[in-house]
PDB file of N, CA and C in Angstrom:
ATOM      1  N   MET A  10     196.079  77.994 187.254  1.00  0.00           N
ATOM      2  CA  MET A  10     196.268  79.548 186.836  1.00  0.00           C
ATOM      3  C   MET A  10     196.852  80.386 187.826  1.00  0.00           C
ATOM      4  N   THR A  11     197.567  81.214 187.348  1.00  0.00           N
ATOM      5  CA  THR A  11     198.141  82.248 188.305  1.00  0.00           C
ATOM      6  C   THR A  11     197.335  83.224 188.847  1.00  0.00           C
ATOM      7  N   THR A  12     197.881  83.976 189.564  1.00  0.00           N
ATOM      8  CA  THR A  12     197.314  84.870 190.266  1.00  0.00           C
ATOM      9  C   THR A  12     196.533  86.013 189.300  1.00  0.00           C
ATOM     10  N   GLU A  13     197.387  86.546 188.457  1.00  0.00           N
ATOM     11  CA  GLU A  13     197.392  87.042 187.486  1.00  0.00           C
ATOM     12  C   GLU A  13     195.900  86.750 186.833  1.00  0.00           C
ATOM     13  N   PHE A  14     196.055  85.582 186.220  1.00  0.00           N
ATOM     14  CA  PHE A  14     194.883  85.176 185.318  1.00  0.00           C
ATOM     15  C   PHE A  14     193.400  85.386 186.271  1.00  0.00           C
ATOM     16  N   ASN A  15     193.761  84.896 187.471  1.00  0.00           N
ATOM     17  CA  ASN A  15     192.641  84.800 188.400  1.00  0.00           C
ATOM     18  C   ASN A  15     191.606  86.292 188.726  1.00  0.00           C
ATOM     19  N   GLU A  16     192.776  87.098 188.344  1.00  0.00           N
ATOM     20  CA  GLU A  16     192.264  88.312 188.664  1.00  0.00           C
ATOM     21  C   GLU A  16     191.185  89.010 187.587  1.00  0.00           C
ATOM     22  N   LEU A  17     191.662  88.507 186.278  1.00  0.00           N
ATOM     23  CA  LEU A  17     190.909  88.724 185.263  1.00  0.00           C
ATOM     24  C   LEU A  17     189.565  88.185 185.334  1.00  0.00           C
ATOM     25  N   LEU A  18     189.293  87.334 186.204  1.00  0.00           N
ATOM     26  CA  LEU A  18     187.824  86.470 186.084  1.00  0.00           C
ATOM     27  C   LEU A  18     187.256  87.383 187.006  1.00  0.00           C
ATOM     28  N   PRO A  19     185.627  87.312 186.324  1.00  0.00           N
ATOM     29  CA  PRO A  19     184.782  87.989 187.225  1.00  0.00           C
ATOM     30  C   PRO A  19     184.621  87.226 188.611  1.00  0.00           C
ATOM     31  N   PRO A  20     184.221  88.001 189.637  1.00  0.00           N
ATOM     32  CA  PRO A  20     184.062  87.378 191.047  1.00  0.00           C
ATOM     33  C   PRO A  20     182.771  86.319 190.618  1.00  0.00           C
ATOM     34  N   PHE A  21     183.161  85.060 191.617  1.00  0.00           N
ATOM     35  CA  PHE A  21     181.937  84.100 191.325  1.00  0.00           C
ATOM     36  C   PHE A  21     180.406  84.661 192.174  1.00  0.00           C
ATOM     37  N   GLY A  22     179.599  84.366 191.490  1.00  0.00           N
ATOM     38  CA  GLY A  22     178.438  85.000 191.785  1.00  0.00           C
ATOM     39  C   GLY A  22     177.899  85.914 190.812  1.00  0.00           C
ATOM     40  N   ASP A  23     178.883  86.654 190.309  1.00  0.00           N
ATOM     41  CA  ASP A  23     178.221  87.897 189.407  1.00  0.00           C
ATOM     42  C   ASP A  23     177.678  87.695 188.010  1.00  0.00           C
ATOM     43  N   LYS A  24     176.861  86.519 188.292  1.00  0.00           N
ATOM     44  CA  LYS A  24     176.159  86.476 186.992  1.00  0.00           C
ATOM     45  C   LYS A  24     174.997  86.852 186.831  1.00  0.00           C
ATOM     46  N   SER A  25     174.238  87.342 185.595  1.00  0.00           N
ATOM     47  CA  SER A  25     173.115  87.336 185.703  1.00  0.00           C
ATOM     48  C   SER A  25     171.955  86.518 185.784  1.00  0.00           C
ATOM     49  N   PRO A  26     170.810  86.838 186.229  1.00  0.00           N
ATOM     50  CA  PRO A  26     169.713  85.680 186.332  1.00  0.00           C
ATOM     51  C   PRO A  26     169.554  84.702 185.040  1.00  0.00           C
ATOM     52  N   THR A  27     169.883  85.648 184.030  1.00  0.00           N
ATOM     53  CA  THR A  27     169.539  84.621 182.630  1.00  0.00           C
ATOM     54  C   THR A  27     170.926  83.634 182.067  1.00  0.00           C
ATOM     55  N   ASP A  28     171.697  83.779 182.920  1.00  0.00           N
ATOM     56  CA  ASP A  28     172.656  82.982 182.476  1.00  0.00           C
ATOM     57  C   ASP A  28     172.415  81.512 183.030  1.00  0.00           C
ATOM     58  N   LYS A  29     172.495  80.547 182.181  1.00  0.00           N
ATOM     59  CA  LYS A  29     172.628  79.118 182.490  1.00  0.00           C
ATOM     60  C   LYS A  29     173.510  78.236 181.857  1.00  0.00           C
ATOM     61  N   SER A  30     173.580  77.073 182.432  1.00  0.00           N
ATOM     62  CA  SER A  30     174.521  76.194 181.989  1.00  0.00           C
ATOM     63  C   SER A  30     174.251  75.765 181.085  1.00  0.00           C
ATOM     64  N   GLN A  31     175.144  74.644 180.022  1.00  0.00           N
ATOM     65  CA  GLN A  31     174.840  74.702 178.906  1.00  0.00           C
ATOM     66  C   GLN A  31     175.559  73.213 178.517  1.00  0.00           C
ATOM     67  N   ILE A  32     174.529  72.116 178.113  1.00  0.00           N
ATOM     68  CA  ILE A  32     176.059  70.567 177.750  1.00  0.00           C
ATOM     69  C   ILE A  32     175.430  70.974 175.934  1.00  0.00           C
ATOM     70  N   TRP A  33     176.662  70.571 175.536  1.00  0.00           N
ATOM     71  CA  TRP A  33     176.783  70.573 173.763  1.00  0.00           C
ATOM     72  C   TRP A  33     176.727  69.273 173.351  1.00  0.00           C
ATOM     73  N   ILE A  34     176.028  68.747 172.781  1.00  0.00           N
ATOM     74  CA  ILE A  34     176.061  67.384 172.378  1.00  0.00           C
ATOM     75  C   ILE A  34     176.463  67.253 170.890  1.00  0.00           C
ATOM     76  N   ILE A  35     177.574  67.136 170.218  1.00  0.00           N
ATOM     77  CA  ILE A  35     178.220  66.894 169.215  1.00  0.00           C
ATOM     78  C   ILE A  35     178.057  65.378 168.674  1.00  0.00           C
ATOM     79  N   GLY A  36     177.773  65.073 167.440  1.00  0.00           N
ATOM     80  CA  GLY A  36     177.941  63.949 166.982  1.00  0.00           C
ATOM     81  C   GLY A  36     177.429  63.452 165.832  1.00  0.00           C
ATOM     82  N   THR A  37     177.183  62.100 165.387  1.00  0.00           N
ATOM     83  CA  THR A  37     176.141  61.719 164.293  1.00  0.00           C
ATOM     84  C   THR A  37     174.741  61.797 164.674  1.00  0.00           C
ATOM     85  N   ARG A  38     173.934  62.008 163.948  1.00  0.00           N
ATOM     86  CA  ARG A  38     172.477  62.346 164.079  1.00  0.00           C
ATOM     87  C   ARG A  38     171.962  61.291 165.165  1.00  0.00           C
ATOM     88  N   GLU A  39     172.567  59.931 164.957  1.00  0.00           N
ATOM     89  CA  GLU A  39     172.133  58.905 166.085  1.00  0.00           C
ATOM     90  C   GLU A  39     172.658  58.898 167.222  1.00  0.00           C
ATOM     91  N   GLN A  40     173.870  59.241 167.258  1.00  0.00           N
ATOM     92  CA  GLN A  40     174.790  59.241 168.544  1.00  0.00           C
ATOM     93  C   GLN A  40     173.994  60.503 169.480  1.00  0.00           C
ATOM     94  N   VAL A  41     173.794  62.100 168.986  1.00  0.00           N
ATOM     95  CA  VAL A  41     172.732  62.789 169.416  1.00  0.00           C
ATOM     96  C   VAL A  41     171.653  62.675 169.949  1.00  0.00           C
ATOM     97  N   LEU A  42     170.653  61.808 169.296  1.00  0.00           N
ATOM     98  CA  LEU A  42     169.628  61.714 169.334  1.00  0.00           C
ATOM     99  C   LEU A  42     169.559  60.446 170.656  1.00  0.00           C
ATOM    100  N   HIS A  43     170.516  59.598 170.670  1.00  0.00           N
ATOM    101  CA  HIS A  43     170.667  58.517 171.744  1.00  0.00           C
ATOM    102  C   HIS A  43     171.311  59.272 172.944  1.00  0.00           C
ATOM    103  N   THR A  44     172.101  60.320 172.926  1.00  0.00           N
ATOM    104  CA  THR A  44     172.518  60.937 174.158  1.00  0.00           C
ATOM    105  C   THR A  44     171.290  61.846 174.536  1.00  0.00           C
ATOM    106  N   ILE A  45     170.509  62.344 173.885  1.00  0.00           N
ATOM    107  CA  ILE A  45     169.309  63.284 174.262  1.00  0.00           C
ATOM    108  C   ILE A  45     168.325  62.134 174.974  1.00  0.00           C
ATOM    109  N   ASN A  46     168.245  61.364 174.502  1.00  0.00           N
ATOM    110  CA  ASN A  46     167.431  59.871 175.060  1.00  0.00           C
ATOM    111  C   ASN A  46     167.748  59.574 176.459  1.00  0.00           C
ATOM    112  N   GLU A  47     169.229  59.380 176.557  1.00  0.00           N
ATOM    113  CA  GLU A  47     169.790  58.748 177.746  1.00  0.00           C
ATOM    114  C   GLU A  47     169.808  59.920 178.600  1.00  0.00           C
ATOM    115  N   PHE A  48     169.929  61.091 178.549  1.00  0.00           N
ATOM    116  CA  PHE A  48     169.749  62.252 179.574  1.00  0.00           C
ATOM    117  C   PHE A  48     168.591  62.228 180.159  1.00  0.00           C
ATOM    118  N   TYR A  49     167.686  62.071 179.335  1.00  0.00           N
ATOM    119  CA  TYR A  49     166.027  62.229 179.718  1.00  0.00           C
ATOM    120  C   TYR A  49     165.729  61.007 180.534  1.00  0.00           C
ATOM    121  N   VAL A  50     166.245  59.654 180.190  1.00  0.00           N
ATOM    122  CA  VAL A  50     166.132  58.476 180.947  1.00  0.00           C
ATOM    123  C   VAL A  50     166.803  58.635 182.215  1.00  0.00           C
ATOM    124  N   LYS A  51     168.024  59.019 182.457  1.00  0.00           N
ATOM    125  CA  LYS A  51     168.843  59.210 183.392  1.00  0.00           C
ATOM    126  C   LYS A  51     168.142  60.521 184.222  1.00  0.00           C
ATOM    127  N   ARG A  52     167.463  61.235 184.065  1.00  0.00           N
ATOM    128  CA  ARG A  52     166.757  62.212 184.496  1.00  0.00           C
ATOM    129  C   ARG A  52     167.780  63.644 184.763  1.00  0.00           C
ATOM    130  N   ILE A  53     168.960  63.624 183.729  1.00  0.00           N
ATOM    131  CA  ILE A  53     169.773  64.634 183.782  1.00  0.00           C
ATOM    132  C   ILE A  53     169.247  65.846 183.196  1.00  0.00           C
ATOM    133  N   ALA A  54     168.105  65.696 182.116  1.00  0.00           N
ATOM    134  CA  ALA A  54     167.109  66.586 181.619  1.00  0.00           C
ATOM    135  C   ALA A  54     165.692  66.033 182.110  1.00  0.00           C
ATOM    136  N   ASN A  55     164.801  66.856 182.595  1.00  0.00           N
ATOM    137  CA  ASN A  55     163.447  66.331 183.072  1.00  0.00           C
ATOM    138  C   ASN A  55     162.615  66.469 182.020  1.00  0.00           C
ATOM    139  N   ASP A  56     163.124  66.965 181.004  1.00  0.00           N
ATOM    140  CA  ASP A  56     161.832  67.108 179.684  1.00  0.00           C
ATOM    141  C   ASP A  56     162.762  67.394 178.359  1.00  0.00           C
ATOM    142  N   ARG A  57     162.425  66.851 177.358  1.00  0.00           N
ATOM    143  CA  ARG A  57     163.261  66.872 175.980  1.00  0.00           C
ATOM    144  C   ARG A  57     162.998  68.183 175.470  1.00  0.00           C
ATOM    145  N   VAL A  58     162.041  68.928 175.934  1.00  0.00           N
ATOM    146  CA  VAL A  58     161.793  70.383 175.375  1.00  0.00           C
ATOM    147  C   VAL A  58     163.267  71.210 175.904  1.00  0.00           C
ATOM    148  N   LYS A  59     163.954  70.863 176.719  1.00  0.00           N
ATOM    149  CA  LYS A  59     165.017  71.437 177.307  1.00  0.00           C
ATOM    150  C   LYS A  59     166.082  71.400 176.213  1.00  0.00           C
ATOM    151  N   PHE A  60     166.047  70.500 175.436  1.00  0.00           N
ATOM    152  CA  PHE A  60     167.143  70.316 174.252  1.00  0.00           C
ATOM    153  C   PHE A  60     166.931  71.228 172.880  1.00  0.00           C
ATOM    154  N   THR A  61     167.946  71.844 172.277  1.00  0.00           N
ATOM    155  CA  THR A  61     167.382  72.371 171.050  1.00  0.00           C
ATOM    156  C   THR A  61     166.913  71.521 169.926  1.00  0.00           C
ATOM    157  N   PRO A  62     166.553  71.885 168.772  1.00  0.00           N
ATOM    158  CA  PRO A  62     166.621  70.733 167.796  1.00  0.00           C
ATOM    159  C   PRO A  62     167.827  70.491 167.227  1.00  0.00           C
ATOM    160  N   ILE A  63     167.966  69.470 166.809  1.00  0.00           N
ATOM    161  CA  ILE A  63     168.991  68.930 166.265  1.00  0.00           C
ATOM    162  C   ILE A  63     169.630  69.588 165.035  1.00  0.00           C
ATOM    163  N   ILE A  64     170.670  69.980 164.706  1.00  0.00           N
ATOM    164  CA  ILE A  64     171.028  70.677 163.473  1.00  0.00           C
ATOM    165  C   ILE A  64     172.306  70.275 163.172  1.00  0.00           C
ATOM    166  N   PRO A  65     172.441  70.846 161.780  1.00  0.00           N
ATOM    167  CA  PRO A  65     174.007  70.431 161.348  1.00  0.00           C
ATOM    168  C   PRO A  65     175.087  71.182 162.202  1.00  0.00           C
ATOM    169  N   ALA A  66     175.959  70.572 162.697  1.00  0.00           N
ATOM    170  CA  ALA A  66     177.135  71.273 163.118  1.00  0.00           C
ATOM    171  C   ALA A  66     178.052  71.629 162.313  1.00  0.00           C
ATOM    172  N   PRO A  67     179.163  72.682 162.784  1.00  0.00           N
ATOM    173  CA  PRO A  67     179.987  73.169 161.790  1.00  0.00           C
ATOM    174  C   PRO A  67     181.035  72.191 161.335  1.00  0.00           C
ATOM    175  N   PHE A  68     180.911  71.033 161.978  1.00  0.00           N
ATOM    176  CA  PHE A  68     182.040  69.701 161.416  1.00  0.00           C
ATOM    177  C   PHE A  68     181.568  69.041 160.491  1.00  0.00           C
ATOM    178  N   GLU A  69     181.793  68.713 159.474  1.00  0.00           N
ATOM    179  CA  GLU A  69     181.809  67.621 158.550  1.00  0.00           C
ATOM    180  C   GLU A  69     181.085  66.436 158.874  1.00  0.00           C
ATOM    181  N   GLY A  70     179.738  66.168 158.411  1.00  0.00           N
ATOM    182  CA  GLY A  70     178.979  65.201 158.773  1.00  0.00           C
ATOM    183  C   GLY A  70     178.515  64.673 160.398  1.00  0.00           C
ATOM    184  N   LYS A  71     178.443  65.815 161.230  1.00  0.00           N
ATOM    185  CA  LYS A  71     178.332  65.981 162.682  1.00  0.00           C
ATOM    186  C   LYS A  71     176.890  66.517 162.784  1.00  0.00           C
ATOM    187  N   TYR A  72     176.201  66.725 163.771  1.00  0.00           N
ATOM    188  CA  TYR A  72     175.013  67.206 164.175  1.00  0.00           C
ATOM    189  C   TYR A  72     175.414  67.631 165.589  1.00  0.00           C
ATOM    190  N   MET A  73     174.436  68.609 165.945  1.00  0.00           N
ATOM    191  CA  MET A  73     174.400  69.121 167.514  1.00  0.00           C
ATOM    192  C   MET A  73     173.229  69.308 168.180  1.00  0.00           C
ATOM    193  N   SER A  74     173.255  69.512 169.310  1.00  0.00           N
ATOM    194  CA  SER A  74     172.078  69.836 169.818  1.00  0.00           C
ATOM    195  C   SER A  74     172.589  70.392 171.542  1.00  0.00           C
ATOM    196  N   VAL A  75     171.877  71.403 172.064  1.00  0.00           N
ATOM    197  CA  VAL A  75     172.190  71.815 173.139  1.00  0.00           C
ATOM    198  C   VAL A  75     171.163  71.548 174.341  1.00  0.00           C
ATOM    199  N   LEU A  76     171.688  71.285 175.460  1.00  0.00           N
ATOM    200  CA  LEU A  76     170.673  71.212 176.785  1.00  0.00           C
ATOM    201  C   LEU A  76     170.705  72.550 177.701  1.00  0.00           C
ATOM    202  N   VAL A  77     170.006  73.477 177.711  1.00  0.00           N
ATOM    203  CA  VAL A  77     170.304  74.500 178.547  1.00  0.00           C
ATOM    204  C   VAL A  77     169.526  74.297 179.828  1.00  0.00           C
ATOM    205  N   ARG A  78     170.121  74.339 181.083  1.00  0.00           N
ATOM    206  CA  ARG A  78     169.791  74.004 182.045  1.00  0.00           C
ATOM    207  C   ARG A  78     169.605  75.018 182.842  1.00  0.00           C
TER     208      ARG A  78
END
């Protein structure tokens, strides 16, 4: 990025306490469920409750879930 673009970004650390990182999982229903289970087993997520329910994605035949950390 150039300096001009860097100046447009907010300073690092200027985030509200409610801002949390997200991991979006998009794929077939089986892929999404498998990835959720894999994240739980590998302790990327310490509880399955941190994932949103699996819902249809705006892509044909795809589903999605979001892990909020």
